């Protein structure tokens, strides 16, 4: 285990929030060290065409956008460790962070580990991700213009996906495992009234079907176990997001869903002075690359103020 000097700023996470924090931190002479994780780049690595990130009038592929952000951070001498955090101690000063091969100490910390979409967990689902199966209507809905899609889930996120897709797609079928939605009544009412939206209750997807791209799904009734097949162009899985905060348990206050609790709610400060958050790891609402990037920038401003006051 290699022992390191005391850093001014460590950033955990390398999605838009973490890399924007790195760019601002590096330019502000905080000489940031980014613990990028083994799956560096965040959710955009799973997205194909990104048409809504400002500055790319012809769109950009998610992995390329992340590669460019990383190059931009490297241009200002940001250092990267491509390992996951193994343990963290926020009760000691400077903070102590261990990765597989490094023991690191830092005066300030930005947590930007993001959230991961929850998937159904079927082997065939993995095969068709990016080839008809998505977890983000805003990112991928456009590719299903005038086509038939399924949205899986019965919460607010699913209803929002249905709202969005019903304006683009020929028709949208909501597949929900129970016969009652947990979404807010107002959202349910909005989608219920749409002529191209229909509902399939007490049903789950048990297999995604097709050759090179998705062509259909095998459905199972949660009532009697009966199986059926449905031809479909796309499936949007909207069964929730899970913030990547398992490594923070017992160190930082998390809400009941695992999101980092901010203090005050509209800032990047956490309950531990010197520890800041940016992006989806504490954002249940906006969850966009551009809002995460904005939060990364804000977090660095707050770090600078914190470090100034330490002197
Ligand atoms: P959620 O409220 O936890 O709903 C997840 C839905 O997915 C539930 O209907 C659940 O079914 C279903 N589900 C979970 N696991 C499943 C599985 N393995 N197979 C099939 N279905 C499964 O998650 P969310 O909709 O992402 O919302 C998360 C939070 O963000 C909530 O607090 C929500 O209010 C908030 N949010 C708000 C808005 C808004 O516009 N205000 C938009 C998005 C999110 P069951 O109902 O049977 O459990």
CSV table of C-alpha atoms and ligand atoms in Angstrom, one decimal:
chain,number,residue,atom,x,y,z
A,1,UNK,CA,0.0,0.0,0.0
A,2,UNK,CA,1.5,3.3,-1.2
A,3,UNK,CA,1.3,6.2,1.3
A,4,UNK,CA,0.6,9.6,-0.2
A,5,UNK,CA,1.0,13.2,0.7
A,6,UNK,CA,-2.0,15.3,2.0
A,7,UNK,CA,-4.1,16.4,-1.0
A,8,UNK,CA,-6.0,19.7,-1.2
A,9,UNK,CA,-8.9,18.1,-3.0
A,10,UNK,CA,-9.9,14.5,-3.9
A,11,UNK,CA,-12.9,13.9,-6.2
A,12,UNK,CA,-14.5,10.5,-6.1
A,13,UNK,CA,-16.3,9.8,-9.4
A,14,UNK,CA,-15.7,10.6,-13.0
A,15,UNK,CA,-19.0,11.3,-14.6
A,16,UNK,CA,-19.9,14.9,-15.7
A,17,UNK,CA,-20.1,16.1,-12.1
A,18,UNK,CA,-16.7,14.7,-11.1
A,19,UNK,CA,-14.9,15.7,-14.3
A,20,UNK,CA,-16.3,19.3,-14.2
A,21,UNK,CA,-15.2,19.6,-10.6
A,22,UNK,CA,-11.8,18.4,-11.8
A,23,UNK,CA,-11.6,21.0,-14.5
A,24,UNK,CA,-12.6,23.8,-12.2
A,25,UNK,CA,-10.4,22.5,-9.3
A,26,UNK,CA,-7.4,22.2,-11.5
A,27,UNK,CA,-7.7,25.6,-13.0
A,28,UNK,CA,-8.2,26.9,-9.4
A,29,UNK,CA,-4.8,25.4,-8.5
A,30,UNK,CA,-6.3,22.8,-6.1
A,31,UNK,CA,-4.3,20.1,-8.0
A,32,UNK,CA,-7.2,17.6,-7.8
A,33,UNK,CA,-6.8,13.9,-7.6
A,34,UNK,CA,-9.8,12.0,-9.2
A,35,UNK,CA,-10.6,8.5,-8.0
A,36,UNK,CA,-12.3,7.5,-11.3
A,37,UNK,CA,-13.5,4.1,-10.4
A,38,UNK,CA,-13.1,0.9,-12.4
A,39,UNK,CA,-16.2,1.8,-14.5
A,40,UNK,CA,-15.1,5.4,-15.2
A,41,UNK,CA,-17.3,7.8,-17.0
A,42,UNK,CA,-20.7,7.2,-15.3
A,43,UNK,CA,-24.0,6.7,-16.9
A,44,UNK,CA,-23.1,8.5,-20.1
A,45,UNK,CA,-20.8,5.6,-21.0
A,46,UNK,CA,-24.1,3.5,-21.4
A,47,UNK,CA,-25.7,6.2,-23.6
A,48,UNK,CA,-25.2,6.3,-27.4
A,49,UNK,CA,-26.1,9.6,-29.1
A,50,UNK,CA,-26.3,12.6,-26.7
A,51,UNK,CA,-28.2,15.3,-28.5
A,52,UNK,CA,-29.0,17.5,-25.5
A,53,UNK,CA,-25.6,18.4,-24.1
A,54,UNK,CA,-25.0,22.0,-25.1
A,55,UNK,CA,-22.1,22.7,-27.5
A,56,UNK,CA,-22.5,19.7,-29.8
A,57,UNK,CA,-24.8,20.8,-32.5
A,58,UNK,CA,-24.5,17.5,-34.3
A,59,UNK,CA,-24.8,15.5,-31.1
A,60,UNK,CA,-22.0,13.4,-29.6
A,61,UNK,CA,-21.7,9.8,-28.4
A,62,UNK,CA,-21.8,9.5,-24.6
A,63,UNK,CA,-18.4,7.7,-24.3
A,64,UNK,CA,-16.8,10.3,-26.5
A,65,UNK,CA,-18.2,13.2,-24.4
A,66,UNK,CA,-16.8,11.6,-21.3
A,67,UNK,CA,-13.4,11.0,-22.9
A,68,UNK,CA,-13.3,14.6,-24.0
A,69,UNK,CA,-14.2,15.9,-20.5
A,70,UNK,CA,-11.4,13.7,-19.1
A,71,UNK,CA,-8.9,15.0,-21.6
A,72,UNK,CA,-9.9,18.5,-20.7
A,73,UNK,CA,-9.3,17.8,-17.0
A,74,UNK,CA,-5.9,16.1,-17.8
A,75,UNK,CA,-4.9,19.2,-19.8
A,76,UNK,CA,-4.9,21.1,-16.5
A,77,UNK,CA,-2.9,18.3,-14.8
A,78,UNK,CA,-5.6,16.5,-13.0
A,79,UNK,CA,-4.4,13.1,-11.8
A,80,UNK,CA,-6.5,10.0,-12.0
A,81,UNK,CA,-6.6,6.7,-10.1
A,82,UNK,CA,-8.7,4.1,-12.0
A,83,UNK,CA,-9.7,2.2,-8.9
A,84,UNK,CA,-12.8,1.9,-6.7
A,85,UNK,CA,-12.8,3.2,-3.1
A,86,UNK,CA,-12.5,0.4,-0.7
A,87,UNK,CA,-13.0,2.3,2.5
A,88,UNK,CA,-13.3,5.9,3.7
A,89,UNK,CA,-12.9,7.6,7.1
A,90,UNK,CA,-14.5,11.0,7.3
A,91,UNK,CA,-14.2,11.1,11.1
A,92,UNK,CA,-10.5,11.7,11.0
A,93,UNK,CA,-8.7,14.8,9.6
A,94,UNK,CA,-7.4,14.9,7.0
A,95,UNK,CA,-9.9,12.5,5.5
A,96,UNK,CA,-8.6,9.0,4.8
A,97,UNK,CA,-9.5,7.2,1.7
A,98,UNK,CA,-8.3,3.7,0.7
A,99,UNK,CA,-8.5,2.3,-2.8
A,100,UNK,CA,-7.1,-1.1,-3.8
A,101,UNK,CA,-3.5,0.1,-4.1
A,102,UNK,CA,-3.5,3.6,-2.5
A,103,UNK,CA,-4.0,5.1,0.9
A,104,UNK,CA,-4.9,8.8,0.4
A,105,UNK,CA,-5.3,11.8,2.7
A,106,UNK,CA,-7.2,14.9,1.8
A,107,UNK,CA,-8.3,18.2,3.3
A,108,UNK,CA,-11.4,18.3,1.2
A,109,UNK,CA,-13.5,15.9,-0.7
A,110,UNK,CA,-16.1,16.0,-3.5
A,111,UNK,CA,-18.3,12.9,-3.8
A,112,UNK,CA,-19.6,12.6,-7.4
A,113,UNK,CA,-20.2,8.9,-7.6
A,114,UNK,CA,-23.6,9.2,-9.4
A,115,UNK,CA,-26.4,6.8,-9.4
A,116,UNK,CA,-27.0,3.7,-11.5
A,117,UNK,CA,-30.3,2.9,-13.1
A,118,UNK,CA,-31.8,-0.2,-11.7
A,119,UNK,CA,-32.3,-2.9,-14.3
A,120,UNK,CA,-34.5,-6.0,-14.3
A,121,UNK,CA,-31.4,-8.2,-14.2
A,122,UNK,CA,-32.2,-10.5,-17.0
A,123,UNK,CA,-29.2,-11.9,-19.1
A,124,UNK,CA,-31.1,-11.0,-22.3
A,125,UNK,CA,-31.6,-7.4,-21.0
A,126,UNK,CA,-27.8,-6.9,-20.9
A,127,UNK,CA,-27.5,-8.1,-24.5
A,128,UNK,CA,-29.9,-5.5,-25.9
A,129,UNK,CA,-28.8,-2.5,-23.8
A,130,UNK,CA,-28.3,0.3,-26.4
A,131,UNK,CA,-29.9,-1.9,-29.0
A,132,UNK,CA,-33.5,-1.3,-28.0
A,133,UNK,CA,-33.3,-1.5,-24.2
A,134,UNK,CA,-32.7,1.8,-22.4
A,135,UNK,CA,-33.2,3.4,-19.0
A,136,UNK,CA,-33.5,7.0,-20.2
A,137,UNK,CA,-36.3,8.3,-22.4
A,138,UNK,CA,-34.8,11.8,-22.6
A,139,UNK,CA,-31.5,10.3,-23.8
A,140,UNK,CA,-32.8,7.7,-26.2
A,141,UNK,CA,-36.5,8.4,-26.9
A,142,UNK,CA,-35.8,10.2,-30.1
A,143,UNK,CA,-34.5,7.0,-31.7
A,144,UNK,CA,-38.0,5.4,-31.3
A,145,UNK,CA,-39.8,8.2,-33.2
A,146,UNK,CA,-43.1,6.7,-34.5
A,147,UNK,CA,-42.3,3.3,-33.1
A,148,UNK,CA,-43.9,1.1,-30.4
A,149,UNK,CA,-42.3,1.0,-27.0
A,150,UNK,CA,-42.8,-0.4,-23.5
A,151,UNK,CA,-42.1,1.5,-20.3
A,152,UNK,CA,-41.6,-0.8,-17.3
A,153,UNK,CA,-42.5,0.5,-13.8
A,154,UNK,CA,-45.3,2.1,-11.9
A,155,UNK,CA,-43.6,5.0,-10.1
A,156,UNK,CA,-43.2,8.8,-10.9
A,157,UNK,CA,-40.1,8.1,-13.1
A,158,UNK,CA,-42.1,5.6,-15.2
A,159,UNK,CA,-45.0,8.1,-15.6
A,160,UNK,CA,-42.5,10.8,-16.7
A,161,UNK,CA,-41.0,8.5,-19.2
A,162,UNK,CA,-44.4,7.7,-20.6
A,163,UNK,CA,-45.3,11.4,-20.8
A,164,UNK,CA,-42.1,12.1,-22.7
A,165,UNK,CA,-42.3,9.1,-25.0
A,166,UNK,CA,-46.0,9.5,-25.8
A,167,UNK,CA,-45.1,12.7,-27.7
A,168,UNK,CA,-42.5,10.9,-29.8
A,169,UNK,CA,-43.6,7.3,-30.3
A,170,UNK,CA,-46.5,5.8,-32.1
A,171,UNK,CA,-47.7,4.0,-28.9
A,172,UNK,CA,-46.5,3.4,-25.4
A,173,UNK,CA,-47.4,0.3,-23.3
A,174,UNK,CA,-46.8,0.6,-19.6
A,175,UNK,CA,-45.9,-2.8,-18.1
A,176,UNK,CA,-46.4,-2.9,-14.4
A,177,UNK,CA,-46.0,-5.8,-12.0
A,178,UNK,CA,-49.0,-4.9,-9.8
A,179,UNK,CA,-52.4,-3.4,-10.6
A,180,UNK,CA,-51.8,-0.2,-8.6
A,181,UNK,CA,-49.3,2.5,-9.5
A,182,UNK,CA,-47.2,4.1,-6.8
A,183,UNK,CA,-46.8,7.3,-8.9
A,184,UNK,CA,-48.5,10.5,-7.8
A,185,UNK,CA,-52.2,10.6,-8.9
A,186,UNK,CA,-51.7,13.8,-10.9
A,187,UNK,CA,-49.0,12.1,-13.0
A,188,UNK,CA,-51.1,9.0,-13.5
A,189,UNK,CA,-54.1,11.2,-14.7
A,190,UNK,CA,-51.9,12.9,-17.2
A,191,UNK,CA,-50.8,9.7,-18.9
A,192,UNK,CA,-54.1,8.0,-18.6
A,193,UNK,CA,-55.8,10.5,-20.8
A,194,UNK,CA,-53.4,10.0,-23.8
A,195,UNK,CA,-54.8,8.0,-26.7
A,196,UNK,CA,-51.6,6.3,-27.6
A,197,UNK,CA,-50.9,5.0,-24.1
A,198,UNK,CA,-52.1,1.6,-22.8
A,199,UNK,CA,-51.5,-0.3,-19.6
A,200,UNK,CA,-50.6,-3.9,-19.0
A,201,UNK,CA,-51.0,-4.6,-15.3
A,202,UNK,CA,-49.9,-7.6,-13.2
A,203,UNK,CA,-47.2,-8.3,-15.8
A,204,UNK,CA,-43.4,-8.6,-15.9
A,205,UNK,CA,-40.9,-9.0,-18.7
A,206,UNK,CA,-39.1,-12.3,-18.4
A,207,UNK,CA,-37.1,-12.2,-21.6
A,208,UNK,CA,-36.0,-9.8,-24.3
A,209,UNK,CA,-36.2,-11.3,-27.8
A,210,UNK,CA,-34.4,-10.5,-31.1
A,211,UNK,CA,-31.3,-11.1,-33.1
A,212,UNK,CA,-29.0,-8.0,-33.5
A,213,UNK,CA,-31.6,-5.6,-32.0
A,214,UNK,CA,-34.6,-5.9,-29.8
A,215,UNK,CA,-37.7,-7.2,-31.6
A,216,UNK,CA,-40.0,-8.3,-28.8
A,217,UNK,CA,-40.5,-9.4,-25.2
A,218,UNK,CA,-41.7,-12.5,-23.4
A,219,UNK,CA,-44.2,-11.5,-20.7
A,220,UNK,CA,-45.4,-13.3,-17.6
A,221,UNK,CA,-48.6,-12.7,-15.7
A,222,UNK,CA,-47.8,-12.1,-12.0
A,223,UNK,CA,-51.4,-13.4,-11.3
A,224,UNK,CA,-51.4,-16.9,-12.9
A,225,UNK,CA,-47.8,-17.2,-14.3
A,226,UNK,CA,-49.1,-17.5,-17.9
A,227,UNK,CA,-46.6,-16.5,-20.7
A,228,UNK,CA,-47.1,-14.4,-23.8
A,229,UNK,CA,-45.0,-12.6,-26.4
A,230,UNK,CA,-45.3,-9.1,-27.7
A,231,UNK,CA,-43.6,-7.5,-30.7
A,232,UNK,CA,-41.9,-4.2,-29.7
A,233,UNK,CA,-39.2,-1.8,-30.9
A,234,UNK,CA,-38.0,-0.5,-27.6
A,235,UNK,CA,-38.2,-1.0,-23.8
A,236,UNK,CA,-37.5,1.7,-21.3
A,237,UNK,CA,-36.8,0.3,-17.8
A,238,UNK,CA,-37.9,2.9,-15.2
A,239,UNK,CA,-37.8,0.9,-12.0
A,240,UNK,CA,-35.7,3.4,-10.0
A,241,UNK,CA,-32.2,4.6,-9.6
A,242,UNK,CA,-29.8,3.6,-6.9
A,243,UNK,CA,-27.2,6.2,-5.8
A,244,UNK,CA,-23.7,4.8,-5.6
A,245,UNK,CA,-23.2,5.4,-1.9
A,246,UNK,CA,-22.7,2.0,-0.3
A,247,UNK,CA,-19.1,2.9,0.6
A,248,UNK,CA,-20.4,6.0,2.6
A,249,UNK,CA,-22.6,4.1,5.0
A,250,UNK,CA,-21.9,5.0,8.6
A,251,UNK,CA,-19.7,8.0,7.5
A,252,UNK,CA,-22.1,10.4,5.9
A,253,UNK,CA,-25.9,11.0,6.4
A,254,UNK,CA,-27.9,9.3,3.7
A,255,UNK,CA,-31.6,9.4,3.1
A,256,UNK,CA,-33.8,6.3,3.1
A,257,UNK,CA,-33.0,5.7,-0.6
A,258,UNK,CA,-29.3,6.1,-0.1
A,259,UNK,CA,-28.9,9.7,-1.5
A,260,UNK,CA,-26.4,11.9,0.3
A,261,UNK,CA,-28.2,14.4,2.5
A,262,UNK,CA,-27.1,18.0,1.7
A,263,UNK,CA,-26.9,20.9,4.1
A,264,UNK,CA,-28.6,23.2,3.3
A,265,UNK,CA,-30.7,21.3,0.7
A,266,UNK,CA,-29.9,23.5,-2.2
A,267,UNK,CA,-26.1,23.6,-1.8
A,268,UNK,CA,-23.3,21.1,-2.3
A,269,UNK,CA,-22.4,20.9,1.4
A,270,UNK,CA,-23.0,17.7,3.3
A,271,UNK,CA,-23.4,17.3,7.1
A,272,UNK,CA,-19.6,16.8,7.4
A,273,UNK,CA,-17.6,20.1,6.9
A,274,UNK,CA,-15.1,19.7,4.0
A,275,UNK,CA,-17.1,17.0,2.3
A,276,UNK,CA,-19.2,18.1,-0.7
A,277,UNK,CA,-21.4,16.4,-3.2
A,278,UNK,CA,-22.2,17.0,-6.8
A,279,UNK,CA,-24.5,15.3,-9.3
A,280,UNK,CA,-26.9,12.3,-9.2
A,281,UNK,CA,-25.4,11.0,-5.9
A,282,UNK,CA,-27.6,13.6,-4.2
A,283,UNK,CA,-30.0,14.5,-6.9
A,284,UNK,CA,-33.4,12.7,-7.2
A,285,UNK,CA,-34.9,15.3,-9.4
A,286,UNK,CA,-33.0,16.6,-12.4
A,287,UNK,CA,-30.5,13.8,-13.1
A,288,UNK,CA,-29.1,15.3,-16.3
A,289,UNK,CA,-25.5,15.4,-17.5
A,290,UNK,CA,-25.6,19.2,-17.7
A,291,UNK,CA,-27.1,19.7,-14.2
A,292,UNK,CA,-24.5,17.3,-12.8
A,293,UNK,CA,-21.7,19.3,-14.5
A,294,UNK,CA,-23.1,22.5,-13.1
A,295,UNK,CA,-23.1,21.0,-9.6
A,296,UNK,CA,-19.5,19.9,-10.0
A,297,UNK,CA,-18.6,23.5,-10.7
A,298,UNK,CA,-20.5,24.8,-7.7
A,299,UNK,CA,-18.9,22.2,-5.5
A,300,UNK,CA,-15.4,23.5,-6.3
A,301,UNK,CA,-16.5,27.1,-5.4
A,302,UNK,CA,-17.6,25.7,-2.1
A,303,UNK,CA,-14.4,23.8,-1.6
A,304,UNK,CA,-12.4,26.9,-2.3
A,305,UNK,CA,-14.3,28.8,0.3
A,306,UNK,CA,-13.9,26.0,2.8
A,307,UNK,CA,-10.1,25.8,2.3
A,308,UNK,CA,-9.7,29.6,2.5
A,309,UNK,CA,-11.4,29.4,6.0
A,310,UNK,CA,-9.2,26.6,7.1
A,311,UNK,CA,-6.1,28.9,6.9
B,1,LIG,P1,-40.0,4.2,-7.4
B,1,LIG,O1,-40.9,5.3,-6.9
B,1,LIG,O2,-39.2,3.4,-6.4
B,1,LIG,O3,-40.8,3.3,-8.4
B,1,LIG,C1,-40.2,2.2,-8.9
B,1,LIG,C2,-41.3,1.4,-9.7
B,1,LIG,O4,-40.7,0.3,-10.4
B,1,LIG,C3,-42.4,0.8,-8.8
B,1,LIG,O5,-43.6,0.9,-9.4
B,1,LIG,C4,-42.0,-0.6,-8.6
B,1,LIG,O6,-43.1,-1.5,-8.5
B,1,LIG,C5,-41.3,-0.9,-10.0
B,1,LIG,N1,-40.3,-1.9,-9.8
B,1,LIG,C6,-39.2,-1.9,-8.9
B,1,LIG,N2,-38.4,-3.0,-9.1
B,1,LIG,C7,-39.0,-3.7,-10.1
B,1,LIG,C8,-38.7,-4.9,-10.7
B,1,LIG,N3,-37.6,-5.6,-10.4
B,1,LIG,N4,-39.5,-5.4,-11.7
B,1,LIG,C9,-40.6,-4.6,-12.1
B,1,LIG,N5,-41.0,-3.5,-11.5
B,1,LIG,C10,-40.2,-3.0,-10.6
B,1,LIG,O7,-38.8,4.9,-8.3
B,1,LIG,P2,-38.9,6.1,-9.3
B,1,LIG,O8,-40.2,6.2,-10.0
B,1,LIG,O9,-37.6,6.1,-10.0
B,1,LIG,O10,-38.9,7.4,-8.3
B,1,LIG,C11,-37.8,7.5,-7.4
B,1,LIG,C12,-38.0,8.8,-6.5
B,1,LIG,O11,-37.8,9.9,-7.4
B,1,LIG,C13,-39.4,8.9,-5.9
B,1,LIG,O12,-39.3,9.4,-4.7
B,1,LIG,C14,-40.1,9.8,-6.9
B,1,LIG,O13,-41.2,10.5,-6.3
B,1,LIG,C15,-39.0,10.7,-7.4
B,1,LIG,N6,-39.3,11.2,-8.8
B,1,LIG,C16,-40.2,12.2,-8.9
B,1,LIG,C17,-40.5,12.6,-10.2
B,1,LIG,C18,-41.4,13.8,-10.3
B,1,LIG,O14,-41.7,14.1,-11.5
B,1,LIG,N7,-41.9,14.4,-9.3
B,1,LIG,C19,-40.0,12.0,-11.3
B,1,LIG,C20,-39.1,10.9,-11.1
B,1,LIG,C21,-38.8,10.5,-9.8
B,1,LIG,P3,-44.0,-1.6,-7.2
B,1,LIG,O15,-44.8,-0.4,-7.3
B,1,LIG,O16,-44.7,-2.9,-7.4
B,1,LIG,O17,-43.0,-1.6,-6.1
